[in-house]
XYZ file of C-alpha atoms in Angstrom:
589
model
C 30.065 -14.843 41.582
C 28.845 -14.839 37.749
C 26.101 -12.197 37.903
C 24.138 -13.805 35.120
C 24.449 -17.032 37.130
C 23.194 -15.888 40.735
C 23.097 -18.152 43.387
C 25.317 -20.750 41.266
C 28.748 -18.909 42.016
C 31.243 -22.267 41.369
C 29.756 -23.615 39.478
C 30.857 -23.516 35.265
C 28.620 -25.784 33.878
C 25.455 -23.442 34.487
C 23.607 -21.982 31.612
C 22.181 -19.253 32.556
C 18.674 -19.646 30.726
C 18.521 -22.347 31.768
C 17.592 -21.291 35.453
C 14.273 -19.718 33.953
C 11.291 -22.606 34.425
C 7.994 -22.089 32.833
C 4.934 -21.822 35.254
C 1.760 -23.233 33.847
C -0.315 -21.333 36.103
C 0.835 -17.843 35.337
C 2.489 -18.942 31.893
C 5.476 -17.225 32.314
C 8.896 -18.163 32.767
C 10.804 -17.709 36.376
C 13.875 -17.514 38.167
C 15.050 -20.760 39.497
C 17.297 -20.069 42.449
C 17.845 -23.336 43.715
C 19.174 -27.185 42.744
C 17.406 -28.823 40.368
C 14.157 -30.081 41.357
C 13.282 -28.042 43.915
C 10.730 -25.325 43.122
C 10.973 -22.057 41.601
C 11.386 -19.023 43.073
C 8.350 -17.360 43.648
C 7.280 -13.987 44.804
C 5.986 -14.897 47.682
C 8.954 -17.187 49.008
C 11.780 -14.151 48.629
C 10.723 -12.658 51.616
C 12.472 -14.496 54.405
C 10.850 -14.927 58.067
C 11.287 -12.417 60.103
C 12.825 -9.551 58.071
C 12.609 -6.576 59.662
C 11.621 -4.714 56.537
C 9.048 -5.573 53.488
C 8.481 -4.192 50.067
C 5.131 -2.335 50.146
C 3.426 -1.282 47.465
C 1.663 2.083 47.031
C -0.627 2.510 49.602
C 0.897 1.069 52.303
C 0.200 -2.475 50.811
C 2.895 -5.470 51.508
C 3.860 -6.963 48.298
C 6.641 -8.034 46.157
C 7.977 -6.348 43.216
C 10.816 -8.446 40.932
C 12.020 -6.772 38.279
C 14.947 -9.241 37.391
C 15.845 -9.331 33.442
C 15.763 -12.680 31.741
C 19.885 -13.702 31.449
C 19.715 -11.840 27.762
C 19.006 -8.339 29.968
C 21.241 -9.165 33.158
C 24.830 -7.347 33.663
C 28.315 -8.100 32.596
C 29.744 -11.265 33.282
C 31.020 -10.017 37.186
C 29.444 -7.302 37.815
C 26.249 -6.150 40.338
C 23.363 -3.851 39.069
C 20.854 -2.097 41.470
C 18.700 -5.929 41.310
C 21.394 -8.301 42.450
C 22.115 -5.608 45.614
C 18.515 -6.378 46.838
C 19.238 -10.165 46.377
C 21.356 -10.240 49.180
C 20.617 -12.855 51.710
C 20.291 -12.175 55.882
C 23.608 -11.754 57.359
C 25.743 -10.451 54.610
C 28.462 -12.417 53.419
C 28.607 -14.756 56.094
C 25.093 -16.045 54.757
C 26.033 -16.352 51.343
C 29.013 -18.402 52.044
C 27.022 -21.028 54.307
C 25.384 -21.963 51.429
C 21.948 -20.590 52.188
C 18.783 -21.203 49.657
C 16.268 -19.040 51.160
C 15.277 -16.204 49.452
C 16.644 -12.870 50.611
C 14.946 -9.971 52.280
C 16.008 -6.639 51.926
C 18.818 -5.664 53.316
C 18.820 -3.520 56.609
C 20.774 -0.444 56.746
C 21.833 1.352 53.331
C 21.884 -0.853 51.192
C 17.949 -1.482 51.778
C 17.385 2.294 51.148
C 17.477 1.818 47.681
C 14.734 3.188 45.696
C 12.610 0.282 44.486
C 11.717 -0.019 40.928
C 7.687 -0.206 39.946
C 6.166 -3.177 39.748
C 5.631 -3.968 35.572
C 2.013 -4.140 34.267
C 0.547 -7.167 33.084
C 1.507 -6.342 29.806
C 5.432 -5.511 30.123
C 6.070 -9.222 31.818
C 4.282 -10.977 29.094
C 6.542 -9.150 26.861
C 9.910 -9.325 29.067
C 9.090 -12.783 30.409
C 7.734 -15.192 28.226
C 8.748 -16.848 25.127
C 6.624 -15.200 22.406
C 8.079 -12.059 20.889
C 8.269 -12.451 17.250
C 10.241 -10.548 14.304
C 11.342 -11.083 10.843
C 14.504 -11.999 9.659
C 16.679 -10.185 7.866
C 18.879 -10.927 5.690
C 22.978 -10.618 6.097
C 26.316 -10.314 4.179
C 26.001 -11.448 0.373
C 22.850 -13.307 1.703
C 22.314 -14.348 4.986
C 19.449 -14.016 7.899
C 18.958 -13.443 11.098
C 15.796 -12.746 13.818
C 15.138 -9.596 15.699
C 13.366 -10.032 18.988
C 14.546 -9.706 22.239
C 17.830 -8.337 23.086
C 19.849 -6.136 25.096
C 20.554 -2.268 24.723
C 24.364 -2.936 24.830
C 23.882 -4.930 21.618
C 22.566 -2.870 19.306
C 24.542 -0.328 16.804
C 22.429 2.932 16.211
C 22.812 5.386 13.105
C 21.113 8.455 13.416
C 19.791 9.012 9.541
C 17.844 11.739 10.227
C 13.873 10.474 10.659
C 12.883 9.053 13.564
C 9.755 6.998 13.378
C 8.042 6.059 15.932
C 8.421 1.899 16.593
C 4.900 1.021 16.516
C 2.960 2.372 13.587
C -1.679 2.399 12.469
C -0.699 1.887 9.172
C 1.158 -0.242 7.029
C 5.156 -1.247 8.114
C 8.003 -0.925 5.556
C 11.152 -1.887 7.041
C 14.300 -1.588 4.992
C 16.320 -4.855 5.277
C 20.434 -4.190 4.146
C 23.606 -6.394 4.214
C 26.710 -5.339 4.180
C 29.930 -7.351 2.834
C 32.231 -5.631 5.049
C 35.379 -7.576 5.905
C 35.051 -6.160 9.313
C 34.018 -7.944 12.036
C 35.157 -11.731 13.844
C 35.825 -14.358 10.953
C 34.735 -11.950 8.306
C 38.474 -11.377 6.357
C 38.146 -14.185 3.857
C 34.926 -12.841 2.728
C 33.938 -9.272 0.796
C 35.303 -6.754 -0.979
C 39.143 -6.036 0.800
C 39.337 -1.759 -0.415
C 35.134 -2.491 0.353
C 33.840 -0.380 4.155
C 30.291 -1.946 3.223
C 28.397 -1.675 0.026
C 24.365 -2.897 0.166
C 25.178 -6.362 -1.242
C 21.537 -7.722 0.235
C 19.159 -5.771 0.207
C 15.184 -6.335 1.089
C 12.197 -3.917 1.327
C 10.057 -5.500 3.868
C 6.465 -5.002 3.140
C 3.916 -5.464 6.361
C 0.400 -4.567 5.543
C -1.851 -2.138 7.383
C -4.367 -4.980 9.062
C -0.672 -7.303 9.642
C -2.535 -9.482 7.591
C 0.224 -10.255 5.001
C 3.913 -9.405 4.225
C 5.804 -8.730 1.283
C 9.998 -8.834 0.786
C 11.172 -6.679 -2.104
C 14.458 -8.137 -2.833
C 16.593 -5.353 -4.688
C 19.625 -6.556 -7.264
C 22.701 -4.889 -5.928
C 24.002 -4.523 -9.642
C 20.931 -2.600 -10.978
C 21.924 0.708 -12.580
C 19.652 3.649 -10.188
C 19.439 6.970 -8.861
C 20.929 7.876 -5.661
C 19.690 11.240 -4.214
C 21.451 13.696 -2.582
C 22.345 11.875 1.059
C 22.572 14.253 4.602
C 24.334 12.255 6.820
C 25.243 13.127 10.201
C 29.625 12.901 11.028
C 31.210 11.918 14.684
C 31.905 14.992 15.423
C 27.639 15.235 15.625
C 28.324 18.096 12.034
C 26.105 17.350 9.017
C 27.612 16.071 5.825
C 25.155 16.449 2.353
C 26.965 13.841 0.061
C 25.958 14.303 -3.402
C 24.477 12.450 -5.251
C 25.140 10.600 -8.379
C 23.023 9.829 -11.576
C 23.367 6.148 -13.839
C 25.511 3.648 -11.001
C 25.233 0.285 -9.234
C 22.464 0.162 -6.101
C 24.976 -1.171 -4.144
C 27.151 1.755 -4.011
C 24.493 3.680 -1.835
C 25.751 2.288 1.062
C 29.539 2.922 1.473
C 30.779 4.616 -1.411
C 31.462 8.194 -0.899
C 31.114 8.406 3.174
C 26.913 6.903 2.781
C 25.173 5.828 5.123
C 22.021 3.247 5.978
C 20.402 6.867 5.441
C 21.427 7.208 1.882
C 20.129 3.479 0.947
C 16.867 4.493 3.160
C 16.686 7.617 0.706
C 17.569 5.512 -2.791
C 15.324 2.956 -2.194
C 12.195 5.396 -1.680
C 13.016 6.857 -4.721
C 13.290 3.555 -6.616
C 9.980 2.266 -5.199
C 7.674 5.230 -4.217
C 7.425 3.954 -0.819
C 7.453 6.024 2.377
C 10.465 3.776 4.301
C 9.771 3.581 8.184
C 13.001 1.860 9.861
C 15.679 -0.014 8.568
C 17.973 -3.106 9.540
C 21.565 -3.798 8.847
C 23.983 -6.598 9.639
C 27.345 -7.926 8.435
C 28.439 -11.787 7.798
C 28.264 -12.709 10.988
C 24.615 -12.812 11.217
C 23.846 -15.599 9.115
C 26.749 -17.667 10.719
C 26.018 -16.885 14.520
C 21.444 -17.765 13.940
C 21.771 -20.490 12.100
C 24.033 -21.861 14.305
C 21.965 -20.567 17.312
C 19.413 -22.418 15.426
C 21.046 -25.406 15.123
C 20.745 -25.644 11.691
C 18.867 -24.575 8.859
C 17.264 -27.022 6.425
C 18.008 -25.877 3.056
C 17.575 -27.909 -0.971
C 19.250 -28.489 -3.927
C 18.119 -29.997 -6.915
C 21.494 -31.624 -7.796
C 25.047 -31.825 -6.794
C 26.300 -28.137 -6.017
C 29.574 -27.428 -5.997
C 30.830 -23.786 -6.009
C 34.639 -23.056 -5.155
C 34.269 -19.687 -4.683
C 31.786 -19.534 -1.857
C 33.382 -23.177 -0.624
C 30.081 -24.883 -1.228
C 29.574 -28.014 -1.859
C 26.163 -30.109 -1.322
C 25.202 -33.598 -2.666
C 21.392 -32.949 -4.466
C 18.643 -33.593 -1.358
C 17.728 -31.368 1.876
C 20.308 -31.045 4.442
C 20.961 -28.836 7.307
C 23.404 -26.087 7.259
C 24.954 -24.196 9.613
C 27.495 -21.373 10.447
C 30.426 -21.403 7.599
C 28.263 -24.216 5.311
C 25.297 -21.598 5.834
C 26.883 -18.807 4.743
C 28.474 -20.400 1.660
C 24.574 -21.425 0.850
C 23.631 -17.840 0.566
C 26.461 -16.540 -0.992
C 26.775 -19.339 -3.744
C 26.041 -18.364 -7.292
C 28.518 -20.125 -9.665
C 27.114 -23.548 -8.899
C 23.244 -22.368 -9.655
C 21.254 -20.983 -12.796
C 23.333 -18.787 -14.802
C 25.856 -17.931 -12.368
C 24.377 -14.529 -11.609
C 23.138 -12.489 -8.745
C 19.997 -12.966 -9.716
C 20.422 -16.479 -9.010
C 21.676 -16.026 -5.576
C 18.811 -14.169 -4.490
C 16.558 -17.087 -4.900
C 19.245 -19.290 -3.064
C 18.726 -16.396 0.265
C 15.111 -16.252 -0.266
C 15.235 -19.953 0.145
C 17.119 -19.996 3.158
C 15.451 -17.334 4.512
C 12.131 -18.846 3.918
C 13.269 -22.136 5.681
C 14.626 -19.662 8.414
C 11.735 -18.304 9.225
C 9.726 -21.646 9.717
C 12.236 -22.752 11.734
C 12.385 -19.913 14.468
C 8.429 -20.000 14.065
C 8.194 -23.467 15.436
C 11.396 -24.044 17.495
C 13.522 -21.047 18.206
C 11.234 -20.213 21.100
C 10.320 -23.247 22.975
C 13.530 -23.248 25.475
C 14.552 -20.179 27.597
C 18.047 -21.229 26.063
C 16.743 -20.997 22.626
C 15.376 -17.621 23.321
C 18.366 -16.289 25.131
C 21.159 -18.037 22.462
C 18.862 -16.386 19.046
C 18.758 -13.286 20.757
C 22.606 -12.844 21.991
C 23.304 -14.126 18.008
C 21.325 -11.526 16.359
C 21.640 -8.630 17.845
C 24.794 -8.939 17.882
C 25.564 -8.385 14.459
C 22.086 -5.684 14.300
C 22.316 -2.393 13.507
C 19.182 0.099 13.513
C 17.708 3.503 13.359
C 17.403 5.183 16.427
C 13.041 4.675 15.696
C 13.530 1.370 17.218
C 17.352 1.697 18.716
C 16.655 0.285 22.378
C 15.604 -2.980 23.444
C 12.133 -1.551 24.742
C 11.348 -0.172 20.999
C 12.016 -3.142 18.968
C 10.077 -5.611 21.731
C 7.104 -3.285 20.740
C 8.291 -3.399 16.868
C 8.778 -7.160 17.270
C 5.304 -7.609 18.799
C 3.187 -5.662 16.413
C 4.666 -7.859 13.165
C 4.153 -10.828 14.461
C 0.985 -11.070 13.774
C 1.679 -11.895 10.125
C 1.528 -15.486 9.307
C 4.597 -17.549 7.355
C 1.964 -18.247 4.395
C 1.074 -14.729 4.055
C 4.554 -13.657 3.728
C 5.791 -13.318 -0.144
C 9.208 -12.946 -1.436
C 9.740 -11.166 -5.065
C 12.675 -9.761 -6.723
C 12.378 -6.844 -7.927
C 12.576 -7.038 -12.050
C 14.863 -6.323 -14.402
C 16.285 -6.142 -17.719
C 19.904 -7.105 -19.017
C 21.699 -3.312 -19.329
C 22.328 -3.330 -23.062
C 25.738 -1.277 -22.207
C 27.386 -2.999 -19.701
C 26.845 -7.233 -19.514
C 27.802 -6.675 -15.615
C 25.065 -5.124 -14.822
C 20.837 -4.876 -15.001
C 18.382 -1.734 -15.620
C 14.838 -1.955 -13.960
C 12.118 -3.335 -16.289
C 9.955 -0.378 -15.896
C 6.738 -2.396 -17.517
C 6.610 -5.224 -14.670
C 8.514 -3.548 -11.413
C 6.314 -0.342 -11.856
C 2.859 -2.188 -11.248
C 4.855 -4.029 -8.546
C 5.679 -1.039 -6.467
C 2.098 0.237 -7.301
C 1.225 -3.034 -5.830
C 2.835 -2.657 -2.867
C 1.628 1.023 -2.212
C -1.653 -0.286 -2.568
C -0.685 -2.550 0.495
C -2.179 -5.154 -1.831
C -1.108 -9.238 -0.963
C 1.500 -10.358 -3.059
C -0.087 -13.410 -3.782
C -0.690 -15.027 -7.095
C -4.139 -15.595 -8.481
C -5.756 -13.878 -5.741
C -7.516 -10.832 -6.535
C -8.016 -8.846 -3.849
C -9.580 -9.125 -0.336
C -13.408 -10.529 -0.636
C -15.622 -13.392 1.062
C -17.042 -14.631 -2.864
C -16.963 -13.958 -6.187
C -19.455 -12.227 -7.764
C -20.698 -13.130 -11.145
C -18.793 -10.539 -13.498
C -20.600 -7.584 -15.514
C -21.361 -7.540 -18.925
C -19.479 -5.132 -20.674
C -21.338 -2.818 -23.419
C -19.353 -2.464 -26.412
C -17.252 0.887 -27.424
C -19.828 2.452 -29.534
C -22.539 2.632 -26.672
C -20.096 3.870 -23.979
C -21.505 7.355 -23.404
C -19.399 9.597 -20.623
C -18.800 13.363 -20.328
C -15.097 13.849 -18.967
C -14.120 16.670 -17.034
C -11.423 17.874 -15.194
C -11.366 17.417 -11.530
C -7.890 17.904 -10.619
C -5.547 16.241 -13.321
C -2.874 18.169 -15.229
C -4.148 20.835 -17.488
C -5.708 19.327 -20.931
C -6.146 15.630 -19.176
C -9.807 16.118 -20.269
C -9.285 16.817 -23.596
C -6.524 14.484 -24.098
C -8.756 11.488 -22.227
C -12.246 12.495 -24.777
C -9.160 12.147 -27.651
C -7.633 8.955 -26.391
C -11.375 7.391 -25.910
C -12.411 8.309 -29.590
C -9.223 7.039 -31.320
C -7.837 4.386 -28.919
C -11.103 2.352 -27.448
C -13.580 3.576 -30.575
C -15.744 5.529 -28.294
C -17.697 8.128 -30.087
C -20.502 9.246 -27.438
C -17.595 10.992 -25.271
C -17.018 14.454 -24.445
C -15.016 17.015 -22.821
C -17.419 18.537 -20.280
C -14.787 21.027 -18.952
C -13.491 21.957 -15.422
C -15.387 19.956 -12.987
C -16.893 22.317 -9.882
C -14.951 20.552 -7.252
C -11.212 19.601 -6.973
C -11.078 16.038 -6.048
C -8.177 13.688 -4.865
C -9.077 10.243 -6.784
C -10.668 9.937 -9.578
C -14.498 9.281 -9.655
C -16.800 7.580 -12.498
C -20.473 8.237 -12.046
C -23.142 6.260 -13.814
C -27.098 4.584 -12.769
C -27.655 1.382 -12.619
C -29.164 0.473 -16.439
C -25.207 1.974 -17.504
C -23.393 -0.503 -15.129
C -22.241 -2.249 -18.247
C -20.809 1.026 -19.738
C -19.224 1.975 -16.461
C -17.323 -1.665 -16.824
C -16.533 -0.893 -19.917
C -14.619 2.507 -19.139
C -13.480 1.321 -15.698
C -11.780 -1.523 -17.455
C -9.869 0.771 -19.853
C -8.943 3.291 -17.467
C -8.195 0.942 -14.458
C -10.389 2.206 -12.043
C -10.739 1.009 -8.707
C -14.438 -0.086 -6.980
C -13.421 2.427 -4.656
C -13.911 5.172 -7.449
C -17.311 3.592 -9.255
C -20.551 5.827 -7.623
C -23.383 4.130 -8.788
C -26.765 6.297 -8.378
C -30.039 4.805 -6.955
C -32.524 5.385 -10.199
C -32.105 4.113 -13.838
C -30.866 7.160 -16.247
C -32.317 8.642 -19.589
C -31.323 7.047 -23.073
C -29.320 9.530 -23.897
C -27.932 10.531 -20.482
C -23.983 9.963 -20.152
C -21.903 8.817 -17.323
C -19.676 11.852 -15.817
C -15.688 10.693 -15.262
C -14.051 13.407 -12.892
C -10.582 13.250 -13.535
C -8.668 13.464 -10.035
C -5.442 14.297 -8.733
C -4.166 10.595 -9.069
C -4.824 10.900 -13.156
C -1.418 11.097 -14.801
C -2.670 10.440 -18.327
C -5.002 7.947 -20.432
C -4.197 4.530 -20.836
C -2.136 4.700 -17.780
C -3.821 2.585 -14.790
C -5.220 4.617 -11.839
C -5.761 1.951 -9.623
C -2.992 -0.522 -8.256
C -3.353 -4.262 -9.780
C -4.342 -6.702 -7.160
C -2.290 -9.355 -9.098
C 1.857 -10.249 -9.815
C 2.768 -9.131 -13.190
C 3.706 -12.193 -15.508
C 7.296 -13.622 -15.087
C 7.919 -11.550 -11.834
C 10.403 -13.976 -9.964
C 8.243 -14.352 -6.387
C 8.382 -17.290 -3.557
C 5.820 -17.929 -0.672
C 7.913 -18.830 2.849
C 5.756 -21.358 3.834
C 6.719 -23.652 0.313
C 8.566 -25.856 1.397
C 9.243 -27.727 -1.755
C 11.589 -25.006 -2.847
C 15.153 -26.428 -4.057
C 18.579 -24.644 -5.658
C 19.231 -25.743 -9.559
């Protein structure tokens, strides 16, 4: 008997996922053990009349505990688990041979003394029995993607990177998504670098906001020159080995090169962005091939005819549905678009990724069959950290992240410049990257034209001319000499002649603060603009001040230098490439 197709022995045409039917009364999928057209097996039906022994709930109350998993969590083909032993009909093998379809009572004797599993809570039932578990998509290989949700523990590969965070967090979540160019794996021999053990060829940092209202995915160019820190790795024998860091090397060598594991890419991205990573997910070329097939194809758009002999992509201008090898060719192509660079390929990946998210959100969970197919395709290609290294943890993780709406997911590329010393590589554009990273660290939505949160726009406060800005500057936690440095900058660069160094503040502050009176609002607006202060840094008193009373600017520990914004911007810097996941009009050019 097929352990995944219980009750249907000998019928090779039965899809195990099709044995689950939706019960509108409970909102759950239930296992159909009977032939087509008969009612689905219900908990109350599974106790045979006249049974000498019935399952009892704690306290002596008779009940039924059905803890059988969905097909995606069943035992291996041909094997039996403890749950299956409890499903045998009365009478043993003879009854089974007679074709009895009656629901089984526990068999008397030693087999019936198995310890029953506790009845799952309503919350756990919802997680395991409904088709609404939604996760995030990750990019694979030289570009590609797949969806994460309910799966078998046996499909999940784990790497201990020395950090084990909880699956669910109350704060923002940062997930590192890595696609490798490894040739290992079925059907991958024709791709990637023949001598590579798998580099970080496609990397995204997915930031999910604290309130789960929005998400940002930063694509990191593989050929960007960066620094890789020292990296502790766990060896097969359980010992630890420190892989020495390197200065001024390609980003993609943060994985695979010199024996580096995903934890090395993890630490490299943290050093680059200043963001604390919570989890990582990694996959190879098979992810995009298998998942695109499991969802019956992903719609993509070409603004012109595309013919790339390198990736074997051939598409006429217009919209197409791609899957399998063609889907992989789409996300790997770069010679047929733009300037033929990896930056152009990133745009292809983001288009494919956005379309796949829309497909998965709208259709992938419409039936148990698709739920089963997508989970198998995804998890067989998945490697994660130990913090989300079990099915239950991944389910909790996916449930937490699924709250983000598609139109609130933004993909952006880390800004880079051509490397004057090597045309084959790029360097970080700090002028644009620093405020971009600051936005993400501050948990600001990456939506162009939206200046922060709020129910409505208020009339802007008029700003005072520089000559009327009167302020005392004190140092309450900044670098030594910050107060005088700031006064010099205000007077010489901004024309604020009425600024004064008032020495050290009486107490240390973690954040810079500007204290002002209601009749100094115009002066405060001018100074806040110069210093890059957020609204939370402005403290207005209740009474007006005299004409010659100065405002008070206390420099906190967040102060670095005058002219450097203290508050993170709320809008993307100009010319930072970005696309919204809900934009259906993006076409490859």
